[in-house]
PDB file of C-alpha atoms in Angstrom:
ATOM      1  CA  MET A   1     -71.017  70.707 104.778  1.00  0.00           C
ATOM      2  CA  LEU A   2     -68.445  70.725 107.240  1.00  0.00           C
ATOM      3  CA  ASP A   3     -70.064  71.354 110.947  1.00  0.00           C
ATOM      4  CA  PHE A   4     -69.373  75.059 112.189  1.00  0.00           C
ATOM      5  CA  GLU A   5     -68.871  73.816 115.989  1.00  0.00           C
ATOM      6  CA  LEU A   6     -66.272  71.412 114.318  1.00  0.00           C
ATOM      7  CA  LEU A   7     -64.458  74.344 112.630  1.00  0.00           C
ATOM      8  CA  ARG A   8     -64.605  76.639 115.368  1.00  0.00           C
ATOM      9  CA  ALA A   9     -62.918  73.528 117.769  1.00  0.00           C
ATOM     10  CA  PHE A  10     -60.256  73.317 114.900  1.00  0.00           C
ATOM     11  CA  VAL A  11     -59.345  77.342 114.333  1.00  0.00           C
ATOM     12  CA  THR A  12     -59.192  77.313 118.288  1.00  0.00           C
ATOM     13  CA  VAL A  13     -56.884  73.896 118.802  1.00  0.00           C
ATOM     14  CA  ALA A  14     -54.340  75.617 115.994  1.00  0.00           C
ATOM     15  CA  ASP A  15     -54.307  78.949 117.451  1.00  0.00           C
ATOM     16  CA  CYS A  16     -53.736  77.885 120.907  1.00  0.00           C
ATOM     17  CA  GLY A  17     -51.021  75.365 119.683  1.00  0.00           C
ATOM     18  CA  GLY A  18     -52.692  72.308 122.019  1.00  0.00           C
ATOM     19  CA  PHE A  19     -55.825  70.908 123.252  1.00  0.00           C
ATOM     20  CA  HIS A  20     -55.594  72.106 127.059  1.00  0.00           C
ATOM     21  CA  ARG A  21     -55.349  75.968 126.201  1.00  0.00           C
ATOM     22  CA  ALA A  22     -58.116  75.408 123.329  1.00  0.00           C
ATOM     23  CA  ALA A  23     -60.733  73.656 126.020  1.00  0.00           C
ATOM     24  CA  GLU A  24     -60.099  76.297 128.190  1.00  0.00           C
ATOM     25  CA  ARG A  25     -60.688  78.831 125.914  1.00  0.00           C
ATOM     26  CA  LEU A  26     -63.687  77.224 124.195  1.00  0.00           C
ATOM     27  CA  ASN A  27     -65.316  76.329 127.979  1.00  0.00           C
ATOM     28  CA  LEU A  28     -65.197  72.368 126.984  1.00  0.00           C
ATOM     29  CA  THR A  29     -63.506  70.000 128.444  1.00  0.00           C
ATOM     30  CA  GLN A  30     -60.180  68.443 126.379  1.00  0.00           C
ATOM     31  CA  SER A  31     -61.684  65.130 125.188  1.00  0.00           C
ATOM     32  CA  THR A  32     -64.651  66.865 124.292  1.00  0.00           C
ATOM     33  CA  VAL A  33     -62.359  69.002 122.162  1.00  0.00           C
ATOM     34  CA  SER A  34     -60.549  65.947 121.053  1.00  0.00           C
ATOM     35  CA  GLN A  35     -63.474  63.909 119.822  1.00  0.00           C
ATOM     36  CA  GLN A  36     -64.396  67.426 117.548  1.00  0.00           C
ATOM     37  CA  ILE A  37     -60.950  67.204 116.436  1.00  0.00           C
ATOM     38  CA  LYS A  38     -61.426  63.718 115.719  1.00  0.00           C
ATOM     39  CA  ARG A  39     -65.110  63.340 113.921  1.00  0.00           C
ATOM     40  CA  LEU A  40     -63.619  66.575 111.765  1.00  0.00           C
ATOM     41  CA  GLU A  41     -61.194  64.546 110.176  1.00  0.00           C
ATOM     42  CA  LEU A  42     -63.493  61.846 109.563  1.00  0.00           C
ATOM     43  CA  GLU A  43     -65.657  63.990 107.641  1.00  0.00           C
ATOM     44  CA  THR A  44     -62.918  65.632 105.556  1.00  0.00           C
ATOM     45  CA  GLU A  45     -61.014  62.060 105.400  1.00  0.00           C
ATOM     46  CA  ARG A  46     -57.605  64.073 106.162  1.00  0.00           C
ATOM     47  CA  PRO A  47     -55.114  64.163 109.576  1.00  0.00           C
ATOM     48  CA  LEU A  48     -55.340  68.041 110.639  1.00  0.00           C
ATOM     49  CA  PHE A  49     -53.019  67.308 113.017  1.00  0.00           C
ATOM     50  CA  ARG A  50     -49.418  65.873 113.824  1.00  0.00           C
ATOM     51  CA  ARG A  51     -49.607  65.077 117.588  1.00  0.00           C
ATOM     52  CA  THR A  52     -46.682  64.110 119.778  1.00  0.00           C
ATOM     53  CA  THR A  53     -45.992  64.576 123.277  1.00  0.00           C
ATOM     54  CA  ARG A  54     -45.046  67.991 123.268  1.00  0.00           C
ATOM     55  CA  SER A  55     -46.999  70.067 120.719  1.00  0.00           C
ATOM     56  CA  VAL A  56     -49.464  69.705 118.152  1.00  0.00           C
ATOM     57  CA  VAL A  57     -48.919  70.468 115.016  1.00  0.00           C
ATOM     58  CA  LEU A  58     -51.145  71.344 111.828  1.00  0.00           C
ATOM     59  CA  THR A  59     -50.741  68.689 108.724  1.00  0.00           C
ATOM     60  CA  ASP A  60     -50.755  70.181 105.359  1.00  0.00           C
ATOM     61  CA  ASP A  61     -54.114  68.988 105.062  1.00  0.00           C
ATOM     62  CA  GLY A  62     -54.589  71.622 108.332  1.00  0.00           C
ATOM     63  CA  GLU A  63     -52.843  74.314 106.808  1.00  0.00           C
ATOM     64  CA  MET A  64     -54.987  74.155 103.713  1.00  0.00           C
ATOM     65  CA  LEU A  65     -58.426  74.031 105.449  1.00  0.00           C
ATOM     66  CA  LEU A  66     -56.936  76.403 108.517  1.00  0.00           C
ATOM     67  CA  GLU A  67     -57.594  79.907 106.364  1.00  0.00           C
ATOM     68  CA  ASP A  68     -61.074  78.152 104.383  1.00  0.00           C
ATOM     69  CA  ALA A  69     -62.112  77.672 108.331  1.00  0.00           C
ATOM     70  CA  ARG A  70     -61.422  81.571 109.192  1.00  0.00           C
ATOM     71  CA  ARG A  71     -63.690  82.526 106.058  1.00  0.00           C
ATOM     72  CA  LEU A  72     -66.426  80.323 106.818  1.00  0.00           C
ATOM     73  CA  LEU A  73     -66.532  80.844 110.952  1.00  0.00           C
ATOM     74  CA  GLN A  74     -66.607  84.957 109.723  1.00  0.00           C
ATOM     75  CA  PHE A  75     -68.947  84.461 107.081  1.00  0.00           C
ATOM     76  CA  GLU A  76     -71.474  82.349 109.768  1.00  0.00           C
ATOM     77  CA  GLU A  77     -70.522  85.609 112.560  1.00  0.00           C
ATOM     78  CA  ALA A  78     -71.545  87.974 109.851  1.00  0.00           C
ATOM     79  CA  ALA A  79     -74.568  86.653 109.786  1.00  0.00           C
ATOM     80  CA  ARG A  80     -75.466  86.021 113.003  1.00  0.00           C
ATOM     81  CA  HIS A  81     -75.005  89.674 113.942  1.00  0.00           C
ATOM     82  CA  ARG A  82     -77.310  91.041 110.880  1.00  0.00           C
ATOM     83  CA  LEU A  83     -79.743  88.385 112.169  1.00  0.00           C
ATOM     84  CA  ALA A  84     -79.701  89.397 115.629  1.00  0.00           C
ATOM     85  CA  ALA A  85     -79.502  93.506 114.534  1.00  0.00           C
ATOM     86  CA  PRO A  86     -82.546  94.932 115.670  1.00  0.00           C
ATOM     87  CA  ARG A  87     -84.949  95.984 112.783  1.00  0.00           C
ATOM     88  CA  LEU A  88     -84.043  99.812 111.577  1.00  0.00           C
ATOM     89  CA  SER A  89     -86.828 102.358 110.087  1.00  0.00           C
ATOM     90  CA  GLY A  90     -87.158 105.809 109.152  1.00  0.00           C
ATOM     91  CA  THR A  91     -85.807 108.049 106.613  1.00  0.00           C
ATOM     92  CA  VAL A  92     -81.655 108.644 106.490  1.00  0.00           C
ATOM     93  CA  ARG A  93     -80.947 111.174 104.228  1.00  0.00           C
ATOM     94  CA  LEU A  94     -77.445 110.932 102.210  1.00  0.00           C
ATOM     95  CA  GLY A  95     -75.277 113.597 100.021  1.00  0.00           C
ATOM     96  CA  VAL A  96     -72.506 112.396  97.975  1.00  0.00           C
ATOM     97  CA  VAL A  97     -69.976 114.125  95.727  1.00  0.00           C
ATOM     98  CA  GLU A  98     -70.486 113.126  91.647  1.00  0.00           C
ATOM     99  CA  GLU A  99     -67.298 111.086  91.954  1.00  0.00           C
ATOM    100  CA  VAL A 100     -68.567 108.883  94.425  1.00  0.00           C
ATOM    101  CA  ALA A 101     -72.169 108.743  93.239  1.00  0.00           C
ATOM    102  CA  GLY A 102     -70.692 107.416  90.079  1.00  0.00           C
ATOM    103  CA  GLY A 103     -68.700 104.797  91.405  1.00  0.00           C
ATOM    104  CA  SER A 104     -69.896 101.628  93.693  1.00  0.00           C
ATOM    105  CA  LEU A 105     -72.253 103.825  95.580  1.00  0.00           C
ATOM    106  CA  PRO A 106     -75.296 102.003  94.226  1.00  0.00           C
ATOM    107  CA  SER A 107     -74.317  98.399  94.823  1.00  0.00           C
ATOM    108  CA  ALA A 108     -73.239  99.706  98.393  1.00  0.00           C
ATOM    109  CA  LEU A 109     -76.535 100.792  98.510  1.00  0.00           C
ATOM    110  CA  GLY A 110     -78.457  98.102  97.438  1.00  0.00           C
ATOM    111  CA  ARG A 111     -76.669  95.806  99.647  1.00  0.00           C
ATOM    112  CA  PHE A 112     -77.734  98.529 102.808  1.00  0.00           C
ATOM    113  CA  ALA A 113     -81.454  98.775 101.474  1.00  0.00           C
ATOM    114  CA  LYS A 114     -81.340  94.482 101.449  1.00  0.00           C
ATOM    115  CA  LEU A 115     -79.990  94.514 105.071  1.00  0.00           C
ATOM    116  CA  HIS A 116     -82.156  97.195 106.244  1.00  0.00           C
ATOM    117  CA  PRO A 117     -85.694  97.101 104.097  1.00  0.00           C
ATOM    118  CA  GLY A 118     -87.265  99.233 106.925  1.00  0.00           C
ATOM    119  CA  VAL A 119     -85.045 102.306 106.362  1.00  0.00           C
ATOM    120  CA  ARG A 120     -85.830 104.678 103.249  1.00  0.00           C
ATOM    121  CA  LEU A 121     -82.941 106.311 101.508  1.00  0.00           C
ATOM    122  CA  GLU A 122     -82.623 109.799 100.004  1.00  0.00           C
ATOM    123  CA  VAL A 123     -79.768 110.544  98.363  1.00  0.00           C
ATOM    124  CA  GLN A 124     -78.680 114.314  96.768  1.00  0.00           C
ATOM    125  CA  ILE A 125     -75.589 114.476  94.397  1.00  0.00           C
ATOM    126  CA  GLY A 126     -73.596 117.812  95.050  1.00  0.00           C
ATOM    127  CA  VAL A 127     -70.540 119.304  95.949  1.00  0.00           C
ATOM    128  CA  SER A 128     -68.699 118.805  99.082  1.00  0.00           C
ATOM    129  CA  ALA A 129     -68.632 122.086 100.770  1.00  0.00           C
ATOM    130  CA  GLU A 130     -72.507 122.251 100.349  1.00  0.00           C
ATOM    131  CA  LEU A 131     -73.077 118.912 101.630  1.00  0.00           C
ATOM    132  CA  ILE A 132     -71.131 119.893 104.246  1.00  0.00           C
ATOM    133  CA  GLU A 133     -73.184 122.463 104.883  1.00  0.00           C
ATOM    134  CA  GLN A 134     -76.501 121.007 104.824  1.00  0.00           C
ATOM    135  CA  LEU A 135     -75.342 118.441 106.674  1.00  0.00           C
ATOM    136  CA  ASN A 136     -74.216 120.994 109.604  1.00  0.00           C
ATOM    137  CA  ALA A 137     -77.661 122.883 109.098  1.00  0.00           C
ATOM    138  CA  GLY A 138     -79.371 119.648 109.918  1.00  0.00           C
ATOM    139  CA  ARG A 139     -80.682 119.152 106.502  1.00  0.00           C
ATOM    140  CA  LEU A 140     -78.233 116.052 105.849  1.00  0.00           C
ATOM    141  CA  ASP A 141     -77.682 112.825 108.137  1.00  0.00           C
ATOM    142  CA  VAL A 142     -74.905 111.213 106.136  1.00  0.00           C
ATOM    143  CA  VAL A 143     -72.333 113.335 103.290  1.00  0.00           C
ATOM    144  CA  PHE A 144     -69.510 111.260 101.835  1.00  0.00           C
ATOM    145  CA  ALA A 145     -67.715 114.095 100.251  1.00  0.00           C
ATOM    146  CA  LYS A 146     -63.874 115.182  99.483  1.00  0.00           C
ATOM    147  CA  ARG A 147     -62.299 116.652 102.600  1.00  0.00           C
ATOM    148  CA  PRO A 148     -61.376 120.205 102.207  1.00  0.00           C
ATOM    149  CA  LEU A 149     -57.358 120.506 101.864  1.00  0.00           C
ATOM    150  CA  GLY A 150     -56.122 121.414 105.482  1.00  0.00           C
ATOM    151  CA  THR A 151     -58.689 119.763 107.579  1.00  0.00           C
ATOM    152  CA  SER A 152     -58.778 116.201 109.257  1.00  0.00           C
ATOM    153  CA  LYS A 153     -62.883 116.541 109.910  1.00  0.00           C
ATOM    154  CA  GLY A 154     -64.603 113.241 108.797  1.00  0.00           C
ATOM    155  CA  ARG A 155     -63.819 110.238 108.670  1.00  0.00           C
ATOM    156  CA  LEU A 156     -61.043 109.340 105.879  1.00  0.00           C
ATOM    157  CA  VAL A 157     -62.310 106.752 103.305  1.00  0.00           C
ATOM    158  CA  TRP A 158     -59.769 106.924 100.910  1.00  0.00           C
ATOM    159  CA  ARG A 159     -57.152 108.982  99.140  1.00  0.00           C
ATOM    160  CA  GLU A 160     -56.458 109.485  95.929  1.00  0.00           C
ATOM    161  CA  PRO A 161     -54.521 111.904  93.438  1.00  0.00           C
ATOM    162  CA  LEU A 162     -55.666 114.794  91.682  1.00  0.00           C
ATOM    163  CA  VAL A 163     -54.711 114.956  88.280  1.00  0.00           C
ATOM    164  CA  TRP A 164     -54.625 117.439  85.362  1.00  0.00           C
ATOM    165  CA  ALA A 165     -57.236 115.781  82.509  1.00  0.00           C
ATOM    166  CA  ALA A 166     -56.842 117.016  78.709  1.00  0.00           C
ATOM    167  CA  ALA A 167     -58.257 115.507  75.778  1.00  0.00           C
ATOM    168  CA  ASP A 168     -55.862 113.322  73.966  1.00  0.00           C
ATOM    169  CA  THR A 169     -55.830 115.537  70.711  1.00  0.00           C
ATOM    170  CA  PHE A 170     -55.544 118.739  73.034  1.00  0.00           C
ATOM    171  CA  ASP A 171     -51.851 120.755  72.604  1.00  0.00           C
ATOM    172  CA  LEU A 172     -50.688 123.378  74.992  1.00  0.00           C
ATOM    173  CA  VAL A 173     -50.276 126.740  73.324  1.00  0.00           C
ATOM    174  CA  PRO A 174     -46.824 128.130  74.459  1.00  0.00           C
ATOM    175  CA  GLY A 175     -47.193 131.677  76.322  1.00  0.00           C
ATOM    176  CA  ALA A 176     -50.876 131.288  76.080  1.00  0.00           C
ATOM    177  CA  ALA A 177     -52.776 131.565  79.252  1.00  0.00           C
ATOM    178  CA  LEU A 178     -54.063 127.520  80.132  1.00  0.00           C
ATOM    179  CA  PRO A 179     -57.877 127.580  79.406  1.00  0.00           C
ATOM    180  CA  LEU A 180     -59.436 125.773  82.592  1.00  0.00           C
ATOM    181  CA  ALA A 181     -62.652 123.811  83.273  1.00  0.00           C
ATOM    182  CA  LEU A 182     -63.646 124.149  86.695  1.00  0.00           C
ATOM    183  CA  TYR A 183     -66.548 123.212  89.181  1.00  0.00           C
ATOM    184  CA  ARG A 184     -67.974 126.304  90.162  1.00  0.00           C
ATOM    185  CA  GLU A 185     -67.029 128.680  93.230  1.00  0.00           C
ATOM    186  CA  ARG A 186     -66.404 126.465  96.324  1.00  0.00           C
ATOM    187  CA  SER A 187     -65.010 123.189  94.801  1.00  0.00           C
ATOM    188  CA  VAL A 188     -62.041 121.107  96.733  1.00  0.00           C
ATOM    189  CA  SER A 189     -60.661 120.456  93.100  1.00  0.00           C
ATOM    190  CA  ARG A 190     -60.536 124.206  91.413  1.00  0.00           C
ATOM    191  CA  GLU A 191     -59.160 125.521  95.216  1.00  0.00           C
ATOM    192  CA  ALA A 192     -56.448 123.463  94.739  1.00  0.00           C
ATOM    193  CA  ALA A 193     -55.926 123.585  91.281  1.00  0.00           C
ATOM    194  CA  LEU A 194     -55.873 127.489  91.387  1.00  0.00           C
ATOM    195  CA  ALA A 195     -53.778 127.853  94.224  1.00  0.00           C
ATOM    196  CA  ALA A 196     -50.960 125.029  92.261  1.00  0.00           C
ATOM    197  CA  LEU A 197     -51.522 127.152  89.416  1.00  0.00           C
ATOM    198  CA  ASN A 198     -50.802 130.656  91.540  1.00  0.00           C
ATOM    199  CA  ASP A 199     -48.469 129.018  93.593  1.00  0.00           C
ATOM    200  CA  ASN A 200     -46.332 128.473  90.405  1.00  0.00           C
ATOM    201  CA  GLU A 201     -46.754 131.644  88.780  1.00  0.00           C
ATOM    202  CA  VAL A 202     -48.736 130.036  86.049  1.00  0.00           C
ATOM    203  CA  THR A 203     -51.117 132.051  83.921  1.00  0.00           C
ATOM    204  CA  TRP A 204     -54.730 130.816  83.405  1.00  0.00           C
ATOM    205  CA  GLU A 205     -58.263 131.576  82.371  1.00  0.00           C
ATOM    206  CA  ILE A 206     -61.184 129.503  83.392  1.00  0.00           C
ATOM    207  CA  VAL A 207     -63.580 129.093  80.262  1.00  0.00           C
ATOM    208  CA  TYR A 208     -65.919 126.682  81.295  1.00  0.00           C
ATOM    209  CA  THR A 209     -67.227 126.154  84.487  1.00  0.00           C
ATOM    210  CA  SER A 210     -69.924 123.267  85.216  1.00  0.00           C
ATOM    211  CA  PRO A 211     -71.598 122.615  88.921  1.00  0.00           C
ATOM    212  CA  SER A 212     -70.647 118.439  87.907  1.00  0.00           C
ATOM    213  CA  LEU A 213     -68.158 116.402  86.997  1.00  0.00           C
ATOM    214  CA  THR A 214     -69.642 115.349  84.097  1.00  0.00           C
ATOM    215  CA  GLY A 215     -69.571 118.974  82.546  1.00  0.00           C
ATOM    216  CA  VAL A 216     -66.224 119.259  83.555  1.00  0.00           C
ATOM    217  CA  ARG A 217     -65.090 116.352  82.122  1.00  0.00           C
ATOM    218  CA  ALA A 218     -67.007 117.029  78.447  1.00  0.00           C
ATOM    219  CA  ALA A 219     -65.348 120.214  78.043  1.00  0.00           C
ATOM    220  CA  ALA A 220     -61.864 118.361  78.886  1.00  0.00           C
ATOM    221  CA  LEU A 221     -63.269 116.005  76.575  1.00  0.00           C
ATOM    222  CA  ALA A 222     -64.483 118.320  73.468  1.00  0.00           C
ATOM    223  CA  GLY A 223     -60.690 119.634  73.496  1.00  0.00           C
ATOM    224  CA  LEU A 224     -61.608 123.391  75.335  1.00  0.00           C
ATOM    225  CA  ALA A 225     -59.860 123.017  78.144  1.00  0.00           C
ATOM    226  CA  ILE A 226     -58.017 120.940  80.803  1.00  0.00           C
ATOM    227  CA  THR A 227     -59.771 120.043  83.933  1.00  0.00           C
ATOM    228  CA  PRO A 228     -58.644 118.523  87.696  1.00  0.00           C
ATOM    229  CA  LEU A 229     -59.964 115.125  88.240  1.00  0.00           C
ATOM    230  CA  PRO A 230     -59.656 112.549  90.427  1.00  0.00           C
ATOM    231  CA  ALA A 231     -57.335 109.650  88.882  1.00  0.00           C
ATOM    232  CA  SER A 232     -60.596 107.381  89.013  1.00  0.00           C
ATOM    233  CA  ALA A 233     -62.891 109.783  86.985  1.00  0.00           C
ATOM    234  CA  LEU A 234     -60.136 109.450  83.754  1.00  0.00           C
ATOM    235  CA  ILE A 235     -62.015 108.175  81.161  1.00  0.00           C
ATOM    236  CA  ALA A 236     -61.123 107.176  77.225  1.00  0.00           C
ATOM    237  CA  GLY A 237     -59.983 109.927  75.199  1.00  0.00           C
ATOM    238  CA  LEU A 238     -58.257 111.965  78.214  1.00  0.00           C
ATOM    239  CA  ARG A 239     -54.949 111.822  79.286  1.00  0.00           C
ATOM    240  CA  ILE A 240     -52.704 113.118  82.041  1.00  0.00           C
ATOM    241  CA  LEU A 241     -50.885 115.947  81.835  1.00  0.00           C
ATOM    242  CA  GLY A 242     -47.806 117.142  84.346  1.00  0.00           C
ATOM    243  CA  VAL A 243     -44.779 118.100  85.035  1.00  0.00           C
ATOM    244  CA  GLU A 244     -43.497 117.542  81.798  1.00  0.00           C
ATOM    245  CA  GLU A 245     -45.702 119.995  80.196  1.00  0.00           C
ATOM    246  CA  GLY A 246     -45.244 122.915  82.699  1.00  0.00           C
ATOM    247  CA  LEU A 247     -47.917 121.883  84.957  1.00  0.00           C
ATOM    248  CA  PRO A 248     -47.752 121.434  88.707  1.00  0.00           C
ATOM    249  CA  ARG A 249     -47.814 118.850  90.724  1.00  0.00           C
ATOM    250  CA  LEU A 250     -51.337 118.832  92.708  1.00  0.00           C
ATOM    251  CA  PRO A 251     -52.383 117.139  96.241  1.00  0.00           C
ATOM    252  CA  ASP A 252     -53.680 113.828  96.452  1.00  0.00           C
ATOM    253  CA  LEU A 253     -57.681 114.378  97.402  1.00  0.00           C
ATOM    254  CA  GLU A 254     -59.355 112.574 100.211  1.00  0.00           C
ATOM    255  CA  PHE A 255     -62.833 111.520 100.555  1.00  0.00           C
ATOM    256  CA  ALA A 256     -64.679 111.131 104.015  1.00  0.00           C
ATOM    257  CA  ILE A 257     -67.833 110.392 105.275  1.00  0.00           C
ATOM    258  CA  TYR A 258     -69.584 112.920 107.933  1.00  0.00           C
ATOM    259  CA  GLU A 259     -71.958 112.456 110.456  1.00  0.00           C
ATOM    260  CA  LYS A 260     -74.567 114.685 112.004  1.00  0.00           C
ATOM    261  CA  ALA A 261     -73.636 115.256 116.398  1.00  0.00           C
ATOM    262  CA  ARG A 262     -76.092 112.832 117.070  1.00  0.00           C
ATOM    263  CA  PRO A 263     -76.901 110.367 114.581  1.00  0.00           C
ATOM    264  CA  ASP A 264     -79.924 107.800 114.617  1.00  0.00           C
ATOM    265  CA  LYS A 265     -79.381 104.029 114.345  1.00  0.00           C
ATOM    266  CA  ALA A 266     -79.876 104.267 110.590  1.00  0.00           C
ATOM    267  CA  ALA A 267     -78.066 106.706 110.012  1.00  0.00           C
ATOM    268  CA  ALA A 268     -75.102 105.489 112.101  1.00  0.00           C
ATOM    269  CA  ALA A 269     -75.872 101.755 110.342  1.00  0.00           C
ATOM    270  CA  LEU A 270     -75.685 103.856 106.611  1.00  0.00           C
ATOM    271  CA  ALA A 271     -72.268 105.662 107.863  1.00  0.00           C
ATOM    272  CA  ALA A 272     -70.872 102.619 108.879  1.00  0.00           C
ATOM    273  CA  VAL A 273     -71.596 100.272 105.868  1.00  0.00           C
ATOM    274  CA  LEU A 274     -70.556 102.829 103.333  1.00  0.00           C
ATOM    275  CA  PRO A 275     -66.795 102.647 103.860  1.00  0.00           C
ATOM    276  CA  THR A 276     -66.708  99.159 103.547  1.00  0.00           C
ATOM    277  CA  HIS A 277     -68.471  98.755 100.260  1.00  0.00           C
ATOM    278  CA  CYS A 278     -67.304 101.774  98.826  1.00  0.00           C
ATOM    279  CA  THR A 279     -63.778 102.177  98.442  1.00  0.00           C
ATOM    280  CA  GLY A 280     -61.539 103.933  95.859  1.00  0.00           C
ATOM    281  CA  THR A 281     -59.185 102.158  93.547  1.00  0.00           C
ATOM    282  CA  ILE A 282     -56.230 104.261  92.462  1.00  0.00           C
ATOM    283  CA  THR A 283     -53.198 104.964  94.443  1.00  0.00           C
ATOM    284  CA  PRO A 284     -50.521 107.837  93.427  1.00  0.00           C
ATOM    285  CA  GLY A 285     -48.407 104.342  92.794  1.00  0.00           C
ATOM    286  CA  ASP A 286     -51.020 103.090  90.511  1.00  0.00           C
ATOM    287  CA  LEU A 287     -50.102 106.313  88.048  1.00  0.00           C
ATOM    288  CA  ARG A 288     -45.772 106.126  88.344  1.00  0.00           C
TER     289      ARG A 288
END
C-alpha cells in the first residue's frame, strides 16, 4: 500500500515542476521532499523523475503513476471530509418527478442514507408544478423536477430531448386529428407538446390522460396515441416520430433541483448529493 504522504509529495513536485517550489507549497524542507520521493521510488521500484541541473521531468513510469496518485488522493480527501462532517439528523421531505424516481434516484438515496444514517427520508412522486408549489408552501424541503419552460429557477442538473413517442406498430392517419396521450393538467411535457402543435397548426385531440409517466407510456405502447416523453424514458416497443412524419420539434427538457429558502443542514446535504449521483444519459446529439 503506497503512503499517501509520499503520493502527495510526488503530485506536488510534478505540479510545481521542481522540489523547491513543492517544498514551499507543502511547508516542508526541500531535503524532506527529496527524501519522500526517494522512498516512493524505492516502494514502486521505478524511477519517477529525471533530474537535471535545470529541471525535474516525469519519467514514463512517473506519468503513469501521476493520474492514479491524483485519484487516490481525491478519494482520501473525500473520506476525510465524510468522517469529519457533523452527524446529521432529522427528516427531509423530497419531491421528485417520476422520470427521476424511475432512474438513478434509488441508488443516490441509498448512498445518502449510508452517509447520514440519522436522517429520515420521505419521498413523494408527483408532477413538477405541484411539487414546486408544495415546496413553496413549506410542505417539501427539496424538489427534483422538470423546470417549467422559459424559467431559470432551480439549479439545472441536466438537459435532454423531449420526443414524440409511438408504438412500433402505430400509423398516422392522413387528415385525422393527432391522438395524444398526455399527463393531466399543468405538466411541463404536456404544455410543451400542445404549444408546439398549436404553433404549427397541427390538429390534435387528447384521447388518454394519466397522472403518471407509466400511464401515458402504456397508452403509447398499446397504440392508442402518441405521447411526448423524455428521450431517456423510451423503452422497447416505442419509436420516435419527428418532422418526417409532419410533427413539430419539441424543446429540450431541463431537470433541476429546488430548495426551500432556508434549508436545514440535512436538506442542504441531500440537495448537494443528488446532482452528483442522478444524471441524465441522453443528449440531443445521441438522437441524430
